[in-house]
XYZ file of C-alpha atoms in Angstrom:
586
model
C 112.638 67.655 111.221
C 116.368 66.897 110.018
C 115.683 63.742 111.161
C 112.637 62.802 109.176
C 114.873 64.789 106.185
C 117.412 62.491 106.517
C 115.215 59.051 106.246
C 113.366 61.237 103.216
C 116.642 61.624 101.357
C 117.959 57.746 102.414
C 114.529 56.329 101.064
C 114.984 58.608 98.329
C 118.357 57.272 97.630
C 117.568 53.607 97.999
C 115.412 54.120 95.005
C 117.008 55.615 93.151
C 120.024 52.898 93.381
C 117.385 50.174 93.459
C 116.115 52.062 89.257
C 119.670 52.838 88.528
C 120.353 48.724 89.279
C 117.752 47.311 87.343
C 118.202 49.165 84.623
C 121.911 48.435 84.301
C 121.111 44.630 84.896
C 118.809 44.743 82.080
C 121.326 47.005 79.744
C 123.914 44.265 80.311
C 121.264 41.295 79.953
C 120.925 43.294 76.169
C 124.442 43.776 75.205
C 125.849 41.366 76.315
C 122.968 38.234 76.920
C 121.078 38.879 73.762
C 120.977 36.423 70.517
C 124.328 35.122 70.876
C 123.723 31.923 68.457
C 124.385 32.574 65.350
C 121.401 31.649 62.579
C 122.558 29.192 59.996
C 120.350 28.579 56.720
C 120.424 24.449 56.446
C 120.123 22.930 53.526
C 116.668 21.642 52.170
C 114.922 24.417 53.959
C 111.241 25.996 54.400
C 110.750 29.312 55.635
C 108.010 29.455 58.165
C 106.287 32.970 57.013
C 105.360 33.980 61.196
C 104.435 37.903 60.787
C 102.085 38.024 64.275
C 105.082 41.066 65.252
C 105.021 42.652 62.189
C 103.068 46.054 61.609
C 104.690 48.409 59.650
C 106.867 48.685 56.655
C 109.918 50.234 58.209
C 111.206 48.816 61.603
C 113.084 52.324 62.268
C 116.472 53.189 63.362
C 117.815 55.592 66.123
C 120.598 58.331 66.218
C 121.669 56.945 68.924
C 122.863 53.265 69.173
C 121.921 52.480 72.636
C 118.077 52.821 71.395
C 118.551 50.662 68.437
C 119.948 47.779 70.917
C 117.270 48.665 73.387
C 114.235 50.008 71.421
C 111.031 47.300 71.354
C 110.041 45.554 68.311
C 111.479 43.037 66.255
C 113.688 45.697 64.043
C 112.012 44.136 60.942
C 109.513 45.658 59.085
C 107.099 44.510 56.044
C 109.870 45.688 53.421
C 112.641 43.982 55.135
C 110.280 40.935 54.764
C 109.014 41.397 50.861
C 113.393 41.551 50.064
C 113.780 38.382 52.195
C 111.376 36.685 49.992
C 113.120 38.417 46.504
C 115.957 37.135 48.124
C 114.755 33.150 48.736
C 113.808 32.526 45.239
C 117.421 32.381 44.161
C 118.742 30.549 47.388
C 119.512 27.118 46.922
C 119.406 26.375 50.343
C 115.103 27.504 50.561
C 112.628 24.947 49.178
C 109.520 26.629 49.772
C 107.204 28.458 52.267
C 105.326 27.475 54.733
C 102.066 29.956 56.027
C 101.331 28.118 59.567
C 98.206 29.448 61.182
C 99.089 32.930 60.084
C 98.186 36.252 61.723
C 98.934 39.655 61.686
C 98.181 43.153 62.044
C 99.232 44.336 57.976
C 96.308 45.989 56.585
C 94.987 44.718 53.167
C 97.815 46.845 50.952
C 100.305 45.254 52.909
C 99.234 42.196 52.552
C 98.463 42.899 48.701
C 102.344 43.603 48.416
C 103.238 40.689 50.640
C 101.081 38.525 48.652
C 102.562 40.178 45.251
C 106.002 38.703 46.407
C 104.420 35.056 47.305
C 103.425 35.209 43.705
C 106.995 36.098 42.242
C 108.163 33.420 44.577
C 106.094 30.855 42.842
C 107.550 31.776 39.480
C 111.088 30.267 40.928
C 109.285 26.765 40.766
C 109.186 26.847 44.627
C 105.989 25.587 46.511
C 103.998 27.792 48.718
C 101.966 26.179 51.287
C 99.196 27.501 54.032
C 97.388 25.607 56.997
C 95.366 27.346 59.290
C 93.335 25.826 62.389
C 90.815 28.770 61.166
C 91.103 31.679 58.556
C 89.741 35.057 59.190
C 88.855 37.055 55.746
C 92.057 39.085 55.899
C 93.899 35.979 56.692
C 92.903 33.910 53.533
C 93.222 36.334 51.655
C 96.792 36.337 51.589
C 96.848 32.633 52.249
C 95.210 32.367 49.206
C 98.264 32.824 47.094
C 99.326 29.402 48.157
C 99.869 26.333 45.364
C 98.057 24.193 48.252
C 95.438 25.439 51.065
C 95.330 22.959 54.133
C 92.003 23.785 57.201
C 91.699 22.368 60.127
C 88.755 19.692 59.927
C 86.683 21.503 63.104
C 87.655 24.785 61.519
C 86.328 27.280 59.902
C 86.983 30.212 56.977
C 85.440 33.396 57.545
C 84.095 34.601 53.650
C 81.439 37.718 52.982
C 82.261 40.521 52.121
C 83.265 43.738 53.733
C 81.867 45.921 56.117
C 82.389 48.959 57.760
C 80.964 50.282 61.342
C 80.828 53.897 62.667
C 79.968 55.308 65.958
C 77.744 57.940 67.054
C 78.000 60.288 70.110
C 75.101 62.642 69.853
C 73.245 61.400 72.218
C 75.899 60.730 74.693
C 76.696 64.074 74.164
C 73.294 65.170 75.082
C 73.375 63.183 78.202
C 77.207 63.668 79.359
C 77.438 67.698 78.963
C 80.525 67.018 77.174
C 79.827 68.757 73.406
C 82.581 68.403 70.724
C 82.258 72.097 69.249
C 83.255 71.366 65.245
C 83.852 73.400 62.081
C 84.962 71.419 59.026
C 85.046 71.864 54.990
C 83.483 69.359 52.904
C 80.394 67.271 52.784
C 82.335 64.163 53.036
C 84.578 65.410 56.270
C 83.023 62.818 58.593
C 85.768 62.546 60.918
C 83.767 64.828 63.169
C 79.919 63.717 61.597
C 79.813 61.287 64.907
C 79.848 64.357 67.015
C 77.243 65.810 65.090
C 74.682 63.386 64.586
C 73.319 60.153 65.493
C 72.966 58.794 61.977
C 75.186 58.353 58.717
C 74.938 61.198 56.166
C 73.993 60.016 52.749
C 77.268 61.462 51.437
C 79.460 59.255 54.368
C 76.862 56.308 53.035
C 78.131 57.039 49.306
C 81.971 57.006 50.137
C 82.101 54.338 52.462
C 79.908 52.224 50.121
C 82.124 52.909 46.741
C 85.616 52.654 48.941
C 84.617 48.831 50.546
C 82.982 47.993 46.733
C 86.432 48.955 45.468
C 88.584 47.005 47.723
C 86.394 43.838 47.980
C 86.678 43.853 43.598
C 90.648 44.120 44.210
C 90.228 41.541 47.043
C 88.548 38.627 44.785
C 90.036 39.540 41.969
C 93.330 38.321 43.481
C 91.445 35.305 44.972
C 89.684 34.853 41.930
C 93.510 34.414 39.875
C 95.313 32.643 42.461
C 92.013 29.674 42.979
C 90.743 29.400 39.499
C 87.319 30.102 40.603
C 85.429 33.651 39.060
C 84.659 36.869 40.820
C 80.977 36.321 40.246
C 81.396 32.814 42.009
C 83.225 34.419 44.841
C 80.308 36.846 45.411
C 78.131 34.210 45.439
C 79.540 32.022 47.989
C 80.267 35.246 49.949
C 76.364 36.391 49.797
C 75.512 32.813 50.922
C 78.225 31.896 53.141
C 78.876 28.922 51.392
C 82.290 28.498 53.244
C 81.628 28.283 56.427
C 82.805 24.935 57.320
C 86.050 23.106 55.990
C 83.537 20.800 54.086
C 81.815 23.826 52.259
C 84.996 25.787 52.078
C 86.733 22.417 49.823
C 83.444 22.240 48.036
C 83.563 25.715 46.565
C 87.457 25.448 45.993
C 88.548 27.626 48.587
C 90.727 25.110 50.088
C 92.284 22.312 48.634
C 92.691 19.665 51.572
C 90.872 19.700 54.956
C 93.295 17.747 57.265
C 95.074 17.984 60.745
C 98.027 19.708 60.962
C 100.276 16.407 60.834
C 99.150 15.872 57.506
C 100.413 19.372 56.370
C 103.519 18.443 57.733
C 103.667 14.993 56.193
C 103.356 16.972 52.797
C 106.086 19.347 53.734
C 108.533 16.389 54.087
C 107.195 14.817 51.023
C 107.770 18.124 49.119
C 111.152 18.040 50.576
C 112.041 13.904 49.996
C 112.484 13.769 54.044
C 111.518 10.583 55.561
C 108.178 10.620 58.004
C 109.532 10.385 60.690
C 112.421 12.687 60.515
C 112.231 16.188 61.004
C 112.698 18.506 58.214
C 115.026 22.058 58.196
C 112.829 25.084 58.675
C 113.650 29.037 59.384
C 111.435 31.739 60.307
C 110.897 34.697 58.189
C 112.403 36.900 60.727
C 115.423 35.173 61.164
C 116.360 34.461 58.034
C 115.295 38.177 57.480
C 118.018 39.314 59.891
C 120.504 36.793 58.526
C 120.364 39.050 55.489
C 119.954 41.962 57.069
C 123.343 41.401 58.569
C 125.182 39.315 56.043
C 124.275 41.138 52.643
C 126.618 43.629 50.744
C 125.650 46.538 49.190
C 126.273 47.074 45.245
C 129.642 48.265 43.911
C 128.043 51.473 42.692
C 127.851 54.728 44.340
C 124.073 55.361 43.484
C 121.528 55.229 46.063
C 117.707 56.193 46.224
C 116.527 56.924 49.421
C 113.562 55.519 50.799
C 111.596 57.473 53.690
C 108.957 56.439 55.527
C 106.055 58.333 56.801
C 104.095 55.701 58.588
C 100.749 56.660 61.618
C 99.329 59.594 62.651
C 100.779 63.434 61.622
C 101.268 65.149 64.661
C 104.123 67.777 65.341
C 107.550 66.929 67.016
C 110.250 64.474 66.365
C 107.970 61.382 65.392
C 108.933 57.835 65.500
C 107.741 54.101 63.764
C 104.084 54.963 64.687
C 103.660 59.000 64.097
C 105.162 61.114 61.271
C 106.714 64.197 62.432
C 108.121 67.235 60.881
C 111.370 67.130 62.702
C 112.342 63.506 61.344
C 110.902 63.951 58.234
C 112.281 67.567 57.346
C 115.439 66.150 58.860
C 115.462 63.164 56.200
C 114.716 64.950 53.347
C 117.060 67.384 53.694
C 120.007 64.895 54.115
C 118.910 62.604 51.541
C 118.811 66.237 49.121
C 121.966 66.918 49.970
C 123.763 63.736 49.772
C 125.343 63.772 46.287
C 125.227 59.987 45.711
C 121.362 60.016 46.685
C 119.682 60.187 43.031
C 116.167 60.353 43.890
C 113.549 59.565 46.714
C 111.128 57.337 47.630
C 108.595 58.432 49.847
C 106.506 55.174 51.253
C 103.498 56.895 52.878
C 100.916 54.732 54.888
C 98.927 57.282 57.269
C 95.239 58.314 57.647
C 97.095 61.721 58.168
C 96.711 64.530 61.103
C 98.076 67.541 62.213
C 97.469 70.200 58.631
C 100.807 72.593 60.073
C 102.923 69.231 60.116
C 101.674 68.013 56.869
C 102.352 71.477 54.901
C 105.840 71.469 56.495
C 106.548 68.401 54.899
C 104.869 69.250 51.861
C 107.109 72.409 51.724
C 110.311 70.003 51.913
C 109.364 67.939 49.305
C 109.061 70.910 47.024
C 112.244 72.250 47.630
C 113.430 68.151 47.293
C 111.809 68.199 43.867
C 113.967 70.826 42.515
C 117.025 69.351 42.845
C 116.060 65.247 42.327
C 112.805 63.605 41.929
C 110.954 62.384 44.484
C 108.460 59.628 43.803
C 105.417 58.384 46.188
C 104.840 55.076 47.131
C 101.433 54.525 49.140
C 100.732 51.626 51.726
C 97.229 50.716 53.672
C 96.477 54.887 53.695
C 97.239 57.988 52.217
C 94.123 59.959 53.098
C 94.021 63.649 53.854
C 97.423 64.880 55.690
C 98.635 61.730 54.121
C 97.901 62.858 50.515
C 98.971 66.471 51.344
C 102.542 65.449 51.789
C 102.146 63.322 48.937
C 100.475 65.118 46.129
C 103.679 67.271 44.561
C 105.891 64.297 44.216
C 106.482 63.674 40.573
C 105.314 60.045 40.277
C 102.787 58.809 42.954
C 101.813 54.742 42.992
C 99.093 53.183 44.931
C 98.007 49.592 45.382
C 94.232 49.175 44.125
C 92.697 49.079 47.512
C 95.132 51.527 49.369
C 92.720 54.331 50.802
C 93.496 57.942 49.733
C 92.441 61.227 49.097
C 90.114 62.415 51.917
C 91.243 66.232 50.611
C 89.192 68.289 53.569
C 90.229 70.012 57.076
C 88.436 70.574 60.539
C 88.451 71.826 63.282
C 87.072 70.063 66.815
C 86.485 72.109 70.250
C 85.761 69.964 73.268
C 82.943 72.031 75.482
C 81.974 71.176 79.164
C 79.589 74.211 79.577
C 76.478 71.930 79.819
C 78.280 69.482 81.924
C 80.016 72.471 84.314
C 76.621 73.824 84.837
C 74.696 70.367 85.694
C 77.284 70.440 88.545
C 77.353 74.237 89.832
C 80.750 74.760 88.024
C 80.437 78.459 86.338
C 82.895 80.426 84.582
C 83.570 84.310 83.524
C 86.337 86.314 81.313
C 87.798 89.004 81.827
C 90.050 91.228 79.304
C 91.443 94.228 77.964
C 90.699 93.810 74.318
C 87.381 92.185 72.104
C 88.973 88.990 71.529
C 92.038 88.890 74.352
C 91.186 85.683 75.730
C 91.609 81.977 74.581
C 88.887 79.487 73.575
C 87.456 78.339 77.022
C 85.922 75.148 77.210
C 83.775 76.305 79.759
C 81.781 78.157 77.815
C 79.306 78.607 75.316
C 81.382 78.986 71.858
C 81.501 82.316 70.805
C 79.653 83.181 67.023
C 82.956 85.908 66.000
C 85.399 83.065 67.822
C 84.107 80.450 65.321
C 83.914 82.464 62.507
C 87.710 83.216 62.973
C 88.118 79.477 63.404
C 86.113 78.864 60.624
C 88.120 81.272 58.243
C 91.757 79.153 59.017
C 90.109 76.248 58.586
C 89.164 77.531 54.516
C 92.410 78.995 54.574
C 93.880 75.595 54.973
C 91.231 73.933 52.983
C 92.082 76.083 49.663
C 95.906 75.667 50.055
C 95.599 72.324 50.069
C 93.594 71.996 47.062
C 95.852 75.007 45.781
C 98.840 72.187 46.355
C 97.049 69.552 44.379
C 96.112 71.450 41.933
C 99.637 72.612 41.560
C 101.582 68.906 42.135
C 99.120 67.020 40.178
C 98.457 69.477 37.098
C 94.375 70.478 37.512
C 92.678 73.302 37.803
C 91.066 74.533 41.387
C 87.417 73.279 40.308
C 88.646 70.348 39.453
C 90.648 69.309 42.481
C 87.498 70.613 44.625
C 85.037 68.531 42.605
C 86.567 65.084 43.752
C 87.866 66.937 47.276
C 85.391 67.900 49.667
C 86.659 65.413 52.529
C 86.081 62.323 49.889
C 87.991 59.275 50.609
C 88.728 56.964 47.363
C 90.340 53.317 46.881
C 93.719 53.698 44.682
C 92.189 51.943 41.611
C 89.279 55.276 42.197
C 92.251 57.763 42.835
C 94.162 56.804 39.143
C 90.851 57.139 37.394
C 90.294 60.819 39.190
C 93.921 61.885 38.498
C 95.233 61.963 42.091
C 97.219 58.538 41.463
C 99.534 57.898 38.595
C 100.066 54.209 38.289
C 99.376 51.200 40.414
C 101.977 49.711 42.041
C 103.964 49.057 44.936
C 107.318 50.329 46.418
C 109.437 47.842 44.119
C 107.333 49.675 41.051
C 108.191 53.280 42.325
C 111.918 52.386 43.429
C 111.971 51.068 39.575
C 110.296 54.498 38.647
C 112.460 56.836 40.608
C 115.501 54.946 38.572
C 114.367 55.952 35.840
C 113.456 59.507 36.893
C 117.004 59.986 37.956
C 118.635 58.072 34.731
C 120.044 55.222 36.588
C 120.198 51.159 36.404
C 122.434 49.995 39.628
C 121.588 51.351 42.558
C 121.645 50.714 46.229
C 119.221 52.061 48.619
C 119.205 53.587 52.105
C 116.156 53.826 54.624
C 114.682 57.241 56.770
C 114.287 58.470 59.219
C 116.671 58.008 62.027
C 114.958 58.929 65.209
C 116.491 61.114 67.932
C 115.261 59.664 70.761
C 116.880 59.400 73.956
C 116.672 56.616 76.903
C 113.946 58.806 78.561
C 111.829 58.067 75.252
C 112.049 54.389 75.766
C 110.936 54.690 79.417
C 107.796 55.903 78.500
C 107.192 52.320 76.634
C 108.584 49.901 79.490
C 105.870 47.107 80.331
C 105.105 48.774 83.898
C 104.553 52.500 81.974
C 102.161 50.877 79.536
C 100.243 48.224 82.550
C 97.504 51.333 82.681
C 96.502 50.395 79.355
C 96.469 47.068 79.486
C 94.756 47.071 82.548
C 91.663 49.482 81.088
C 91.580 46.907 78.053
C 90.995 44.069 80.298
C 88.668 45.689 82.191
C 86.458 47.581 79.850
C 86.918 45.165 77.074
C 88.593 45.532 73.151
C 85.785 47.143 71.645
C 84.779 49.798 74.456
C 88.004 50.535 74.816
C 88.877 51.348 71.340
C 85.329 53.746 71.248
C 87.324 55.262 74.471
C 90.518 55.980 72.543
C 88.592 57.158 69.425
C 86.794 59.998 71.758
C 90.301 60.907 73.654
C 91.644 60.561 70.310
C 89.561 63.665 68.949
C 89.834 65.513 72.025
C 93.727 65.568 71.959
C 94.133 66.386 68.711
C 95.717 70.094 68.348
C 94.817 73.179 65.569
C 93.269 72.292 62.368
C 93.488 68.616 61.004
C 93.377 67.038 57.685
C 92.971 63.599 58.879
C 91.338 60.644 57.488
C 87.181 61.084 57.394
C 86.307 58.130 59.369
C 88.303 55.242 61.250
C 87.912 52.312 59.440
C 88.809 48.397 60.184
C 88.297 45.806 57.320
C 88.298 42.779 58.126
């Protein structure tokens, strides 16, 4: 037995070593192997606008600085990008911008703002030029902002309209055994209305009908500007698909030139005077982002305005660049309220929302934030449900016309198994000293006094949040629960209902928050800094996360993502306020 011990603990050992090894071979490859050569900006440049790694606003920074050499991503985010682009229309060395065969995963308010700053860029007297092999809808329309549009001659360009698809698990309910027990408040709370039926409401069919109206009248009203061609035109090539092909697309003044990609680059070097044959000087967003990033000063004054951002899903717990949590965000606020030279706050929210404990924690920071300097919202993609709860009592709150907010409603969600344990001889019984000693069991039927309890917190939470509304945005309780109910609306809806102030984006509400605090120079400083540890970035090596590539593969994109939605619900903890329905526009 010692024996086998011993060749136990060797193996053991040798495993160890062999982890301990590779990971010290890869810290040093980082430190000390990473981007040595130094980015110049050449003269007579273009800067090639490649966002396929971008996602979020804020790229995030860690506590600790062995995460922020180590931690994945490209440690740019959107914003980083937008003052990049501020940045270019002044430098002498940058000629233009090129959009080559763009894609990305920004949602449309991102892309509004990213296509806001393409507009300002123009304004310098600098070209902006796109070419694209093919253009999705979401791609052209920021590609649309361009002076000239280049597509592919076997290409295509994807224009009509929006849609929106929702899933229904009644039936496979039914079948499975596996029943999603709900309570809710509102009519419109349709997070949970898949679990419940096997058809859309007529009050989901109302929402999601006036939010995609909404958006697509932001959408071509952009496109509309930036290509000289009316919003009634645009609807009319988008009811008949009149720009399907590069031919079509040209015809109806979509594009301006249907070429090969040589030709696009032929122009460039025209624009630029370079001979063609010679190559010409180009940059990519992201490095001359990080150039900045690491080269720019900070103003002379004192002043600052915080910006935090609150960017995924609410949950509870430290958080990170993908889930707002109370510990980061309580953390942030706090310093940024007690830092003298901090004059006011930016809050940049883009989340569908979540956990209603987490959200009202925040919410409960912010108040005490407001007191002693004001706090202004900025919203991105989403600000619906626990997203608008931890926005509504800032003092100024700016959305983009098609950001998606409100969505002021909580539920609950129970998974049950009782049909399914009983189709396979599993049975279960209780036993307890007092009426209601024991905990919700799954495996069985729900209990009528249980779920009335249940019920009760969830209109508990339901009326404080329209109680905080009410408060932060000056209404009455009737009022607030007249345009609540679970409702989603676009941010050009949300100003005309009073839960929005102004439209804008975060360079409007920085500009706002100025002027809140009485102040012209300022610098600014970004939240939160994570406290993660090296056993947080473990979890997100390539071999932790092969699982999930490996079910992707296998079951495909779109089954998979109906299998995330499903453990998705099942996971989530307590009462949520959390957008109505998930939602991809495309």
């Amino acid at each position: 037995m010692r024996f086998l011990g011993n060749v136990l603990a060797t193996i053991v050992g040798l495993f160890v070593f062999l982890m301990l090894f590779f990971f010290g071979i890869v810290l040093i490859a980082v430190v000390f192997g990473g981007d040595t050569e130094e980015v110049t900006i050449k003269n007579n440049s273009v800067i090639e606008l490649n966002l396929g790694h971008i996602k979020n606003d804020y790229a995030g920074k860690y506590k600790d600085p062995w995460m922020t050499i180590l931690a994945d991503g490209e440690k740019v985010g959107l914003s980083d990008i937008i003052n990049a682009i501020e940045s270019a229309k002044t430098d002498d060395d940058i000629k233009g911008i090129s959009i080559l065969n763009e894609e990305s995963e920004l949602g449309i308010a991102q892309r509004k703002a990213l296509r806001d700053a393409l507009e300002d860029f123009k304004k310098s007297g600098k070209f902006v030029m796109a070419y694209a092999n093919s253009y999705s809808q979401k791609e052209y329309y920021l590609n649309s902002v361009a002076n000239t549009i280049y597509l592919n001659p076997v290409g295509d360009l994807d224009f009509k309209g929006l849609a929106a698809e929702i899933m229904f698990f009644k039936d496979f309910q039914d079948k499975t055994g596996v029943k999603m027990e709900v309570i809710r408040h509102g009519k419109y709370k349709s997070a949970v209305e898949p679990f419940l039926d096997n058809k859309m409401s007529d009050a989901n069919r109302e929402q999601i009908s006036a939010l995609l109206n909404s958006v697509w009248s932001s959408i071509t009203a952009d496109i509309s500007k930036s290509r000289n061609v009316s919003v009634a035109k645009l609807n009319e090539i988008a009811n008949g698909l009149l720009a399907r092909t590069p031919e079509m697309a040209k015809a109806e003044k979509l594009v301006d030139i249907v070429a090969y990609e040589d030709v696009y680059h032929d122009a460039i070097r025209k624009a630029l005077k370079v001979e063609k044959d010679k190559d010409y000087n180009k940059i990519s967003i992201l490095d001359y982002t990080r150039k900045l990033l690491t080269t720019s000063t900070s103003f002379d004054t004192k002043d600052k305005i915080a910006i935090i951002y609150a960017q995924g899903e609410i949950m509870s717990g430290e958080g990170d660049i993908n889930t707002i949590g109370e510990g980061s965000m309580r953390r942030s606020l706090i310093e940024a309220r007690k830092d003298k030279n901090v004059k006011a706050i930016v809050l940049r929210i883009d989340s569908p929302g979540g956990n209603a404990l987490t959200s009202d924690l925040i919410w409960r920071e912010i108040e005490l934030t407001k007191k002693v300097k004001p706090v202004v919202v900025s919203m991105g993609n989403y600000a619906a449900s626990g997203g608008y709860y931890i926005a509504c009592n800032a003092n100024t709150i700016f959305a983009e016309n098609n950001t998606i907010t409100g969505s002021i409603g909580v539920f609950g969600i129970l998974p049950n198994f009782t049909q399914l344990a009983t189709k396979i001889g599993l049975h279960s019984e209780q036993v307890k000293t007092n009426e209601n000693a024991a905990e919700y069991s799954p495996f069985l039927p729900l209990d009528e006094k249980f779920k009335a309890v249940t019920l009760e917190g969830v209109e508990h939470i339901y009326k404080t949040f329209v109680s905080h509304v009410a408060q932060g945005r000056k209404m009455t309780f009737a009022q607030v629960d007249s345009i609540a109910q679970g409702r989603v609306w676009s941010g050009s809806e949300a100003v005309k209902i009073g839960l929005v102030d102004k439209i804008g984006g975060l360079d409007d509400a920085l500009k706002e928050a100025a002027k809140l605090a009485k102040i012209k120079d300022y610098s600014t400083q970004n939240f939160p800094e994570f406290e993660k540890d090296i056993n947080d970035l473990l979890e997100n090596l390539p071999f932790a996360k092969s699982k999930e590539s490996f079910i992707k593969e296998e079951l495909g994109e779109e089954t998979y993502r109906i299998m995330e939605q499903i453990k998705r619900m099942q996971s989530q903890k307590g009462v949520q306020a959390i957008m109505p329905f998930e939602i991809k526009i495309n």
